[in-house]
Coordinates of N, CA and C in Angstrom, one line a residue:
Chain A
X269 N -2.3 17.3 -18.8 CA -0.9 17.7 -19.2 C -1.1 18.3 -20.6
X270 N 0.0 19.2 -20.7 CA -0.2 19.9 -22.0 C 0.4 19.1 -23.2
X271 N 0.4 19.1 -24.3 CA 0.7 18.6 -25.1 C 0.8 19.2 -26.8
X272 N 1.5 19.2 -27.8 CA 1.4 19.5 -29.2 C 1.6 18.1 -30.0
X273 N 0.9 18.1 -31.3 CA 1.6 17.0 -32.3 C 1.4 17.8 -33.1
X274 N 2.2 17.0 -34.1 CA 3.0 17.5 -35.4 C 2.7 16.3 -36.3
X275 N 1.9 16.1 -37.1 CA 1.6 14.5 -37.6 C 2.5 14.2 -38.9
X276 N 3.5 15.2 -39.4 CA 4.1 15.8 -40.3 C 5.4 15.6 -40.2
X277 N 6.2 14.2 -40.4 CA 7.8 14.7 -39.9 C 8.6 15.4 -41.5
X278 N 8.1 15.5 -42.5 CA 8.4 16.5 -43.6 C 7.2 16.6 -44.7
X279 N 7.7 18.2 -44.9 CA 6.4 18.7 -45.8 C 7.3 19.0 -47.3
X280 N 6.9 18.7 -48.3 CA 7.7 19.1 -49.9 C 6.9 20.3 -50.4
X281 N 7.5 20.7 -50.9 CA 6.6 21.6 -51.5 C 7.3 22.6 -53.0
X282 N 6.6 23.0 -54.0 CA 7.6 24.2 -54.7 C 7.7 25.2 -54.3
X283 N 8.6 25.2 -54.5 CA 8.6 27.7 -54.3 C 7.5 28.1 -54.9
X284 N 7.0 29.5 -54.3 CA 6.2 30.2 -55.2 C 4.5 29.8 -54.8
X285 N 4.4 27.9 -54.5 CA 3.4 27.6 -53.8 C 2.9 27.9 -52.1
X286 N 1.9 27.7 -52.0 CA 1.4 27.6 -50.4 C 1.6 26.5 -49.6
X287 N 2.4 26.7 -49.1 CA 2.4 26.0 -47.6 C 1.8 26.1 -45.8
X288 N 1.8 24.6 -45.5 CA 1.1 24.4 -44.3 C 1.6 23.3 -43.9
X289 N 2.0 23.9 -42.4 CA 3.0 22.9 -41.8 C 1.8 22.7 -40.3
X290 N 1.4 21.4 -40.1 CA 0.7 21.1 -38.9 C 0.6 20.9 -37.9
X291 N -0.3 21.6 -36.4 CA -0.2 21.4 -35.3 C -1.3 20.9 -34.7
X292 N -1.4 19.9 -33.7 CA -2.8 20.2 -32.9 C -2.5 20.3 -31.5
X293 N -3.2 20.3 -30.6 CA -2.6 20.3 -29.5 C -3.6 19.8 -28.0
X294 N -2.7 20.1 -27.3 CA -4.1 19.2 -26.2 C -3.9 19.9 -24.4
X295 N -4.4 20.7 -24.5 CA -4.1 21.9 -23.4 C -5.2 21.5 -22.6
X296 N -5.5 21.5 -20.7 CA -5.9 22.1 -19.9 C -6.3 23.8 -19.8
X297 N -7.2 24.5 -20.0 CA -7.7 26.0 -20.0 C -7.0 26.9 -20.8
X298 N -7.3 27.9 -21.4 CA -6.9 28.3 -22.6 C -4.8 27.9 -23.5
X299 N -4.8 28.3 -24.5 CA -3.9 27.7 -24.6 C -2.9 28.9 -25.3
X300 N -1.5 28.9 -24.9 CA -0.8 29.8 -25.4 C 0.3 29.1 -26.2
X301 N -0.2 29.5 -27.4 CA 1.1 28.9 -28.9 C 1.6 29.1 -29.6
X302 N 2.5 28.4 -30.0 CA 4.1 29.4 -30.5 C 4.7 28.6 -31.7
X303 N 5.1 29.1 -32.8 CA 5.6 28.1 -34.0 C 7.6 29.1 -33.5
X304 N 8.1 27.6 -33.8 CA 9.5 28.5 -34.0 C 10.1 27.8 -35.4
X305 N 11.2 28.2 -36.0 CA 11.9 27.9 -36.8 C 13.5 27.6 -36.5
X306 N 13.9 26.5 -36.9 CA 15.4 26.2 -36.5 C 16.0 26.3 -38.0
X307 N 17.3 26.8 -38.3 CA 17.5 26.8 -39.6 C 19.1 25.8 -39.3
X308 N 19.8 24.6 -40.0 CA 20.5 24.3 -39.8 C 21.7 24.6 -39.0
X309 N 22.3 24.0 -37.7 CA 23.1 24.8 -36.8 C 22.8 25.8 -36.4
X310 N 21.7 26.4 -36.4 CA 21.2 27.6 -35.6 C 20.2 27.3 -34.4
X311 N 20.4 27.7 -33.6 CA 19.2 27.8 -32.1 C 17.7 28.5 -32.6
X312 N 16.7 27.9 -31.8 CA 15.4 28.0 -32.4 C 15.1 29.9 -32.5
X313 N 14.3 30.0 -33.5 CA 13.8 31.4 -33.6 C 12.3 31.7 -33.8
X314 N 12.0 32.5 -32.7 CA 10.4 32.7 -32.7 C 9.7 33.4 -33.8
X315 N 9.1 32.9 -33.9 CA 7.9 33.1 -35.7 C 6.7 34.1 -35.3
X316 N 5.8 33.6 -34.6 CA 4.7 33.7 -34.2 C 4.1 33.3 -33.1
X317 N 2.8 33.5 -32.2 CA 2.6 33.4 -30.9 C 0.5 33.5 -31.0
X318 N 0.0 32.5 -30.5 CA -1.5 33.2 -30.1 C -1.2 32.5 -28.9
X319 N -1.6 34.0 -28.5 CA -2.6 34.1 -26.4 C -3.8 34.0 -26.6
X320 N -4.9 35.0 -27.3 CA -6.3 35.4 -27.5 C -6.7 36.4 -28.8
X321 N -7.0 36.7 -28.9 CA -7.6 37.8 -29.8 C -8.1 37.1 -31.4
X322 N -7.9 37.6 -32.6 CA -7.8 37.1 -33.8 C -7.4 35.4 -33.8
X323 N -7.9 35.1 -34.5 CA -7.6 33.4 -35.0 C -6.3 33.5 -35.7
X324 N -6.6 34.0 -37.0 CA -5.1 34.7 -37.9 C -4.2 35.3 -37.1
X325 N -3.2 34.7 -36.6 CA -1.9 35.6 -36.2 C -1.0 36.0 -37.8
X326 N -0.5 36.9 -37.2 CA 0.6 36.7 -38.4 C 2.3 37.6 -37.8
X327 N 3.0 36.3 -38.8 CA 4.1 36.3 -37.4 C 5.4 36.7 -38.5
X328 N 6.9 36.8 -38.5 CA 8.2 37.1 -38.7 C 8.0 36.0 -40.7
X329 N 8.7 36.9 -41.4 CA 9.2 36.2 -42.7 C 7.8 36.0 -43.2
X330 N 6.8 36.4 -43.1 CA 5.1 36.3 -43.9 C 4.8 35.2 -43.8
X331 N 5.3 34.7 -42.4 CA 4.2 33.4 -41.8 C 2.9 33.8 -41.4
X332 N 2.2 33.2 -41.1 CA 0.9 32.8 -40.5 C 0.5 31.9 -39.8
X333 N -0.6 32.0 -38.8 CA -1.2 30.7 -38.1 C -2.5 31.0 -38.4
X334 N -3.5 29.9 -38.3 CA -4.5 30.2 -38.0 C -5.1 29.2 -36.5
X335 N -5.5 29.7 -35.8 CA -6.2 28.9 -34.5 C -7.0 28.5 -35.3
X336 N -7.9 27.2 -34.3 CA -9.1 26.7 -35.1 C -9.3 26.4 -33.1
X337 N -10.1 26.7 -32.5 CA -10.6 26.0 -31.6 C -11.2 24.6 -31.0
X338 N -12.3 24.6 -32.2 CA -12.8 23.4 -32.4 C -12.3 22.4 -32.7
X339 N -11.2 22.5 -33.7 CA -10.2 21.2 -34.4 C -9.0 21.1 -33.5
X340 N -9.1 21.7 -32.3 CA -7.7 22.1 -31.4 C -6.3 22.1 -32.2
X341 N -6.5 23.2 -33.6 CA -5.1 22.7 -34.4 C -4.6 24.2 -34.1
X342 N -3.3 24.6 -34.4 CA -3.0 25.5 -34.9 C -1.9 25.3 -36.2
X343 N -2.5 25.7 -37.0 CA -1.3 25.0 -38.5 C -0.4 26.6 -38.9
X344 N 0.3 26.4 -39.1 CA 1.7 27.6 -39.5 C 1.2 27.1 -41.2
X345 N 1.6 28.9 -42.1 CA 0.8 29.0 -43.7 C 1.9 29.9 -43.9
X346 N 1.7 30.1 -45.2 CA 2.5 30.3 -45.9 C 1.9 31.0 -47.3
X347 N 1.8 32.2 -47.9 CA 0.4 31.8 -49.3 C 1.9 31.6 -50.4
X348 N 3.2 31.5 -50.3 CA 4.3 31.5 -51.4 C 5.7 30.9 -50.4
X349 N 5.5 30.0 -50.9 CA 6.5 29.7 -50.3 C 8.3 29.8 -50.7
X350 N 9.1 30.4 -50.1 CA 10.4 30.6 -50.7 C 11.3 29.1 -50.2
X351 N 12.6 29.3 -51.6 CA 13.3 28.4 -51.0 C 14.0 27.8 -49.5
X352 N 14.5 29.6 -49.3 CA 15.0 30.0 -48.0 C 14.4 29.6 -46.9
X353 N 12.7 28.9 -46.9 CA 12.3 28.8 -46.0 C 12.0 27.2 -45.5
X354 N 13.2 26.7 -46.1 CA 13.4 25.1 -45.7 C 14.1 25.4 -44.0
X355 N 13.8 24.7 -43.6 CA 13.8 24.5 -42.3 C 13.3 23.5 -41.5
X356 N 13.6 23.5 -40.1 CA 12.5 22.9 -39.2 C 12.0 23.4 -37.9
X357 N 10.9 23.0 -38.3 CA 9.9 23.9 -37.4 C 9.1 23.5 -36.3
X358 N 9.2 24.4 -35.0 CA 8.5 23.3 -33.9 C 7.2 24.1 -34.2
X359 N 6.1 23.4 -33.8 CA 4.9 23.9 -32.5 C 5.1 24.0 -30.8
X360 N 4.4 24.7 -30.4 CA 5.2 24.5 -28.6 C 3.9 25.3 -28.0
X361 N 3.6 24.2 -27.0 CA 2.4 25.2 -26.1 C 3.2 26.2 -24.9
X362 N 2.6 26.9 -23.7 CA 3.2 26.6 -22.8 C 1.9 26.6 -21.8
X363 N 2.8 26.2 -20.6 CA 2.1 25.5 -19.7 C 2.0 26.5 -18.6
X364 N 0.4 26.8 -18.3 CA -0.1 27.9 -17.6 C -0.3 27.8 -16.3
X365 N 0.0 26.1 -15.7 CA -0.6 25.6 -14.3 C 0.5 26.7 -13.8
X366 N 0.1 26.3 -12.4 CA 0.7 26.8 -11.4 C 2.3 25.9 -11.1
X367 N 2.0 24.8 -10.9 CA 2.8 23.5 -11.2 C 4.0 24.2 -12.0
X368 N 3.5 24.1 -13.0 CA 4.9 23.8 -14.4 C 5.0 25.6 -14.9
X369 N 4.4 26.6 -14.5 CA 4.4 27.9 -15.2 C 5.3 28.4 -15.6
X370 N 5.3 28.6 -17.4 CA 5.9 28.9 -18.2 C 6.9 28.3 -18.3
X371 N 6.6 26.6 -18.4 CA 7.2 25.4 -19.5 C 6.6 25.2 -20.4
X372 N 7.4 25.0 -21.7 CA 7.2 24.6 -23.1 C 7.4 23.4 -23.4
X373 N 6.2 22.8 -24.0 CA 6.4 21.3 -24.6 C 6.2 21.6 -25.9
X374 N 7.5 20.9 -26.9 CA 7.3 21.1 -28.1 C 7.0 19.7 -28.5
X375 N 6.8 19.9 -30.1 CA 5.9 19.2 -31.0 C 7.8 18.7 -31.5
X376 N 7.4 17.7 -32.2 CA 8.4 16.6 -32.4 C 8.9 17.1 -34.0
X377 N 8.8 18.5 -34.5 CA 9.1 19.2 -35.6 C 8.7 18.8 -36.9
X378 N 8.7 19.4 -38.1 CA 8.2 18.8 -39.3 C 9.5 19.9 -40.2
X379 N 10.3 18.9 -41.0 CA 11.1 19.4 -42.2 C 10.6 19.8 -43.3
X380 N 10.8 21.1 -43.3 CA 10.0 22.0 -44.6 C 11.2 21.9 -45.5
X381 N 10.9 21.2 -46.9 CA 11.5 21.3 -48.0 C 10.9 22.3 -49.1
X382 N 11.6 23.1 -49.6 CA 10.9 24.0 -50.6 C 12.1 23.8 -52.0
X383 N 11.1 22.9 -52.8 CA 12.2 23.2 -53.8 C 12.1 24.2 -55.1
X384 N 13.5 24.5 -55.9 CA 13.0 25.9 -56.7 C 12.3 25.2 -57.7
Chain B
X424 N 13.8 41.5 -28.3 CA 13.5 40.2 -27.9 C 15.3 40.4 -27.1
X425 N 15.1 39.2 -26.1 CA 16.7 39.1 -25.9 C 17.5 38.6 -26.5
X426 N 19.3 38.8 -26.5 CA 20.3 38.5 -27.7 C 20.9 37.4 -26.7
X427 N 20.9 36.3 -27.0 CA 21.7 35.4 -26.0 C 23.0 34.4 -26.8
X428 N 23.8 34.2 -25.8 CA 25.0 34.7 -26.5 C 25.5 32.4 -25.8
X429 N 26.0 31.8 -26.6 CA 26.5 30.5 -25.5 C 28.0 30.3 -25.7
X430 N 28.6 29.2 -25.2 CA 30.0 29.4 -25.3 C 29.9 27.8 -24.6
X431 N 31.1 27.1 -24.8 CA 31.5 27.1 -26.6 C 30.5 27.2 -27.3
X432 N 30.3 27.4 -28.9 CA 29.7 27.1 -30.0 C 29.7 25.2 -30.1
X433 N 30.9 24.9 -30.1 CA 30.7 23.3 -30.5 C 32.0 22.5 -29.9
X434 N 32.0 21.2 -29.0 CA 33.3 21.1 -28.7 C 33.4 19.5 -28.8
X435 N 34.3 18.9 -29.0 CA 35.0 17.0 -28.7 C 35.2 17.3 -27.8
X436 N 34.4 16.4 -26.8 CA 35.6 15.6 -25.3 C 36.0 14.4 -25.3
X437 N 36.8 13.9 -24.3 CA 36.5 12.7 -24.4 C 35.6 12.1 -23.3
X438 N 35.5 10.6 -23.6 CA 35.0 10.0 -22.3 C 35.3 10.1 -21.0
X439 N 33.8 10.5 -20.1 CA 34.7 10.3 -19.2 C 35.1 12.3 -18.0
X440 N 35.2 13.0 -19.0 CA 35.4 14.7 -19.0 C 34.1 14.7 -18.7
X441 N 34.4 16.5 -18.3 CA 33.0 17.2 -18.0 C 33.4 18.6 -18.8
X442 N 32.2 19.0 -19.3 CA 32.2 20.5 -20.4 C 31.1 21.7 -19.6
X443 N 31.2 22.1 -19.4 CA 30.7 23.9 -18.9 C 30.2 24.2 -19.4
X444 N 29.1 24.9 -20.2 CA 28.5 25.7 -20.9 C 27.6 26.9 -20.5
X445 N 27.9 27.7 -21.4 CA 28.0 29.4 -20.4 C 26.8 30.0 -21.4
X446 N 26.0 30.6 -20.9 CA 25.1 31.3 -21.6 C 24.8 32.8 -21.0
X447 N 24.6 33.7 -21.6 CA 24.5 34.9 -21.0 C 24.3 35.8 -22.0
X448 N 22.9 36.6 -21.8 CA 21.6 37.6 -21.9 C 22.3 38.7 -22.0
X449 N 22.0 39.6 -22.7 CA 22.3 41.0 -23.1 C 21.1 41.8 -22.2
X450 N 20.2 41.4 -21.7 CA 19.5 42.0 -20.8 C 18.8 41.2 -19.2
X451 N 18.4 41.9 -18.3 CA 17.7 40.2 -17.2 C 16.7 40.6 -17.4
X452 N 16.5 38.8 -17.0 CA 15.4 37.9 -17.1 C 15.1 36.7 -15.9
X453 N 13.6 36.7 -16.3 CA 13.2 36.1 -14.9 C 13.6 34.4 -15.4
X454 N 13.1 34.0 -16.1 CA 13.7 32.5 -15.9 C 14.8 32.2 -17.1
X455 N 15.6 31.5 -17.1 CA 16.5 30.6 -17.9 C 16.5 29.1 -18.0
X456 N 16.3 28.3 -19.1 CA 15.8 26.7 -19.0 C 17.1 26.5 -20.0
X457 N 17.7 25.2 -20.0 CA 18.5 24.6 -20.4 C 17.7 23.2 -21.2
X458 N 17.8 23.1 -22.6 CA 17.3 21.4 -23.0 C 18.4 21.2 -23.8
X459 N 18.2 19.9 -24.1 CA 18.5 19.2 -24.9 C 17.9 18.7 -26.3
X460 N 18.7 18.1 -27.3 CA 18.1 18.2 -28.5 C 19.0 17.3 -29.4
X461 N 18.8 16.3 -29.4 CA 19.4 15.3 -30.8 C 19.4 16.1 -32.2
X462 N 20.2 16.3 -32.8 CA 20.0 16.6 -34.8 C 19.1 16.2 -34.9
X463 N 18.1 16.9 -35.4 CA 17.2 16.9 -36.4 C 15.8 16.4 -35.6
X464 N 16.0 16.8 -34.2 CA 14.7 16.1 -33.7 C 14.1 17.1 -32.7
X465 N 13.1 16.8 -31.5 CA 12.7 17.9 -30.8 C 13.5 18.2 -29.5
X466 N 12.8 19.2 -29.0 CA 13.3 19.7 -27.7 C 13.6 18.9 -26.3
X467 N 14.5 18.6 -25.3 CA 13.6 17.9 -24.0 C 14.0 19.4 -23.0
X468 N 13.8 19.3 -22.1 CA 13.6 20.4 -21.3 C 15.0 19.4 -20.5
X469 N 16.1 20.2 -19.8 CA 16.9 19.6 -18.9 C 16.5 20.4 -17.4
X470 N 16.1 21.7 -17.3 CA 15.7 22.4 -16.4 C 16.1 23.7 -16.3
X471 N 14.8 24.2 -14.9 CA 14.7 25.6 -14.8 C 16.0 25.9 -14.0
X472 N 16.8 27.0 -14.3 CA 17.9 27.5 -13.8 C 17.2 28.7 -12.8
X473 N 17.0 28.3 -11.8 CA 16.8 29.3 -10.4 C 17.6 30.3 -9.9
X474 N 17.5 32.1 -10.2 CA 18.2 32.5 -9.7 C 18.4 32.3 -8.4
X475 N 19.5 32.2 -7.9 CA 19.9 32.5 -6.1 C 19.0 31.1 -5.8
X476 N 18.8 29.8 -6.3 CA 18.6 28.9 -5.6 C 18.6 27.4 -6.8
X477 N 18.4 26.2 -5.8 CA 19.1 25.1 -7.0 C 18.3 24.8 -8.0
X478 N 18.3 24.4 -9.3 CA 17.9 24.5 -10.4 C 16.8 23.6 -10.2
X479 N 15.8 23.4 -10.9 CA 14.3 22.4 -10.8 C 14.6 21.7 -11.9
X480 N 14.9 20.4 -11.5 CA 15.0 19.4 -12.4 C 14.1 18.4 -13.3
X481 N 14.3 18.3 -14.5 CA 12.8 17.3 -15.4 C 12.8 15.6 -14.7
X482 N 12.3 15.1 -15.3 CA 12.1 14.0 -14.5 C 13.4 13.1 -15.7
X483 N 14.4 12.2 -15.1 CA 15.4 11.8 -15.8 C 16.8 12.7 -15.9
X484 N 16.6 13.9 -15.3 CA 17.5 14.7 -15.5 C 18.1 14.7 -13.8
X485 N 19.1 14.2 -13.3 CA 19.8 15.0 -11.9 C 21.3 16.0 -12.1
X486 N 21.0 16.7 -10.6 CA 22.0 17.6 -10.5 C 23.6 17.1 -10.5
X487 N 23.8 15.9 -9.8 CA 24.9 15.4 -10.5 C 25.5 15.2 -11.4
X488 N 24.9 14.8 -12.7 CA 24.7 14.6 -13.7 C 25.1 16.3 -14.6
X489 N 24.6 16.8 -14.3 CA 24.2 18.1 -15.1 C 23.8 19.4 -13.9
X490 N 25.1 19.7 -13.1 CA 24.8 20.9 -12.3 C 24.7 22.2 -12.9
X491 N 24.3 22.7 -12.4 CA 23.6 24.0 -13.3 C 23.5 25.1 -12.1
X492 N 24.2 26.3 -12.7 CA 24.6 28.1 -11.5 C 23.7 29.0 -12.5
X493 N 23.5 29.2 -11.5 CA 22.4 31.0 -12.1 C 23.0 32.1 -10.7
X494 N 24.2 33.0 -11.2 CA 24.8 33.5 -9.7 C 23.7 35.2 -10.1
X495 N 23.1 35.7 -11.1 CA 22.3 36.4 -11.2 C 21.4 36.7 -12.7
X496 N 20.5 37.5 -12.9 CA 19.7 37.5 -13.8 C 20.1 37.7 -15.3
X497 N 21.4 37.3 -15.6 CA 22.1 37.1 -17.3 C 22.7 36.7 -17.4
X498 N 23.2 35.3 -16.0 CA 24.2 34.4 -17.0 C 23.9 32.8 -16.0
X499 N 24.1 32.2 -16.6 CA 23.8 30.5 -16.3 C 24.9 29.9 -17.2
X500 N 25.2 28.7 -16.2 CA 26.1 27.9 -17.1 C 25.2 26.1 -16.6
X501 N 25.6 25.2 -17.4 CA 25.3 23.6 -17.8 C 26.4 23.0 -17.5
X502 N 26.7 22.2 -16.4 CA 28.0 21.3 -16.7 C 27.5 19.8 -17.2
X503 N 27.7 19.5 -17.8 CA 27.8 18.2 -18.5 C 29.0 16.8 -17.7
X504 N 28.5 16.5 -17.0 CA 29.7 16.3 -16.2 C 29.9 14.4 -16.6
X505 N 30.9 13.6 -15.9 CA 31.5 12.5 -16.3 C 30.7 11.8 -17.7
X506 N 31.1 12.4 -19.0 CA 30.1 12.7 -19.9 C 30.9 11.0 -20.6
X507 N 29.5 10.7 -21.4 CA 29.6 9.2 -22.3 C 29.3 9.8 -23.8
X508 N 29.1 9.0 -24.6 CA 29.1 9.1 -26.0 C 27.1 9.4 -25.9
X509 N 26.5 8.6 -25.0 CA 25.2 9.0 -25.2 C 25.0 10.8 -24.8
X510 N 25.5 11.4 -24.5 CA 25.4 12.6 -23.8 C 25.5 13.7 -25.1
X511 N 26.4 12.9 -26.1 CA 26.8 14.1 -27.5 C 25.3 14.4 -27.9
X512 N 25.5 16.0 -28.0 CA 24.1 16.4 -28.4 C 24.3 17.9 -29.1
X513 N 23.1 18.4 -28.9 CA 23.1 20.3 -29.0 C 22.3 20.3 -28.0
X514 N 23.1 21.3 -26.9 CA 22.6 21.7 -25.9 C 22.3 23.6 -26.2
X515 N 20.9 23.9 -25.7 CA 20.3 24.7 -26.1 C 19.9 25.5 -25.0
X516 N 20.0 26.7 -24.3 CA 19.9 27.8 -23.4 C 18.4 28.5 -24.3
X517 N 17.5 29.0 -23.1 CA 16.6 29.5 -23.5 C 16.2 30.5 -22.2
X518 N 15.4 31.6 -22.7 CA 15.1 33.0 -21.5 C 13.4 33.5 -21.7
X519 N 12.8 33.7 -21.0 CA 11.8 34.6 -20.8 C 11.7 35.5 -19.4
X520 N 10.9 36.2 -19.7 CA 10.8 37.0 -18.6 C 8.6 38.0 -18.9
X521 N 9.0 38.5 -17.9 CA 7.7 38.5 -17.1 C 6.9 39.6 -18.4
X522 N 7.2 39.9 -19.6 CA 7.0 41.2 -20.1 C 6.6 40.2 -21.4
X523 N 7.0 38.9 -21.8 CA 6.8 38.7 -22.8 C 6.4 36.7 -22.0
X524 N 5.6 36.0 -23.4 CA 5.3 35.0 -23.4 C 6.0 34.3 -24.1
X525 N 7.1 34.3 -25.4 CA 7.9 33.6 -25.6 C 9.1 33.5 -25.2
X526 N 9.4 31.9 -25.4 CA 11.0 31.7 -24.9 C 11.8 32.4 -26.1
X527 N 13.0 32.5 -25.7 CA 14.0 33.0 -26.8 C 15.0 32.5 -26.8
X528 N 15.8 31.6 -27.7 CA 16.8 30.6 -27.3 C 18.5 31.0 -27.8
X529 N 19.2 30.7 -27.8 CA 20.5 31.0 -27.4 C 20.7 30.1 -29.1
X530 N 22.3 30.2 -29.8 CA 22.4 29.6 -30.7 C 22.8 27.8 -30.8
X531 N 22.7 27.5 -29.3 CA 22.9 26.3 -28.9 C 24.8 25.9 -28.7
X532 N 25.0 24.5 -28.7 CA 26.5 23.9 -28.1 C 26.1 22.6 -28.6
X533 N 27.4 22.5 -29.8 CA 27.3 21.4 -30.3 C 28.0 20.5 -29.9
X534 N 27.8 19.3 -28.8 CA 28.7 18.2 -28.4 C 28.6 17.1 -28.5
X535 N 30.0 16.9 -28.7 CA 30.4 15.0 -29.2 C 31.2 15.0 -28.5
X536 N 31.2 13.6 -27.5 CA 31.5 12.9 -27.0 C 32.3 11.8 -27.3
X537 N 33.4 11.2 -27.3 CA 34.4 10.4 -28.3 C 34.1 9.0 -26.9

C-alpha cells in the first residue's frame, strides 16, 4: 500500500529564513509526489510534483522539493521564507496499481508558521 | 490547470436533512473524487465519481449514506444525506484527467450540522 508521513504537525520559523517542511513515504514501484498548500478556508492548491527526472523539482511561489531515494523522503524548501507563506501543507503520493489508479493518499499535513 | 467551481460555499442544516453539493469544471475530465476533511487535518477520500456508472466507494463510505451523479464529464454532485452532527465537515471536490498527474481541487463546502 502506498503511503506518506509527515512527522511534523507544525514547523515555526522567521521570515527571511529557510524552511523545510517534511515527507517520507512508502510506495510499491516508482513513486509519483505532490506537495499542496491549503491556505485558511481555501481548497488545496498544487505546489509541485516529481514523476522522474531531476531530484530538485521546483514548484509555484519559490518552493522546492528535493527527492532523496535512498531516505524515501521528499521534504518541500524554501531558501526565504515569507510571512504569506503560513499555511498547511500536504504531501500526497498517488497510487499507480492497476487496483487503485490514480488515488491520492495524503500525509496528515504540517502548519507552517512564519513569523515577521 | 482546471477552474473548479462548488456550491454551496458553506451551509447549517439541521439534524436529520440531506445537502447536495455541486461541483463543476470549466473544462472535462476523466475522473472526479469527492473527500472529506475535518479543520485543520488531512484528506479522506469519500470516492471516485464514475462517469455514466455508480460511483466506487472507500472502505466506510456507502451509497446511501452519500450518493453521488456524474451525468457527464464537468459536473458531479455529493448528497450528504440523513446528516448528524458527526457529518459537519469541509467537503472537498477534486479532478484529473489523462494529460496531467495532479489532482486539482475545488474551494471545498463548509458544513455544520446542528
Amino acid at each position: 500500500a502506498q503511503s506518506v508521513a509527515q512527522p511534523e504537525d507544525q514547523v515555526n520559523v522567521a521570515e527571511g529564513n529557510p524552511l523545510t517542511v517534511k515527507c517520507t513515504y512508502s510506495v510499491s514501484g516508482n513513486p509519483y509526489l505532490f506537495w499542496y498548500v491549503q491556505y485558511p478556508n481555501r481548497g488545496l492548491q498544487f505546489l509541485l510534483k516529481y514523476i522522474t527526472g531531476d531530484n530538485l523539482v521546483k514548484g509555484s511561489y519559490g518552493f522546492e522539493a528535493e527527492f532523496n531515494k535512498s531516505q524515501t523522503s521528499f521534504h518541500l524548501k524554501k531558501p526565504s521564507a515569507l510571512v504569506s507563506d503560513s499555511a498547511l501543507y500536504f504531501c500526497a503520493v498517488r497510487d499507480m496499481s492497476l487496483d487503485n489508479f490514480n488515488k491520492f493518499y495524503f500525509g496528515s499535513g504540517t502548519k507552517l508558521n512564519v513569523k515577521p | 490547470s482546471a477552474v473548479i467551481s462548488q456550491k454551496p460555499s458553506r451551509d447549517i442544516c439541521q439534524r436529520g436533512t440531506s445537502l447536495t453539493i455541486q461541483c463543476q469544471v470549466d473544462s472535462q475530465v476523466t475522473m472526479m473524487f469527492w473527500y472529506r476533511q475535518q479543520p485543520g487535518q488531512s484528506l479522506t477520500l469519500i470516492a471516485t465519481a464514475n462517469q455514466g456508472s455508480e460511483a466506487t466507494y472507500e472502505s466506510g463510505f456507502v451509497i446511501d449514506k452519500f450518493p453521488i451523479s456524474r451525468p457527464n464529464l464537468t459536473f458531479s454532485t455529493l448528497t450528504v444525506s440523513n446528516m448528524s452532527p458527526e457529518d459537519s465537515s469541509i467537503y472537498l471536490c477534486s479532478v484529473s484527467d489523462k494529460f496531467n498527474n495532479e489532482q486539482f481541487f475545488g474551494p471545498g463546502t463548509r458544513l455544520t450540522v446542528l
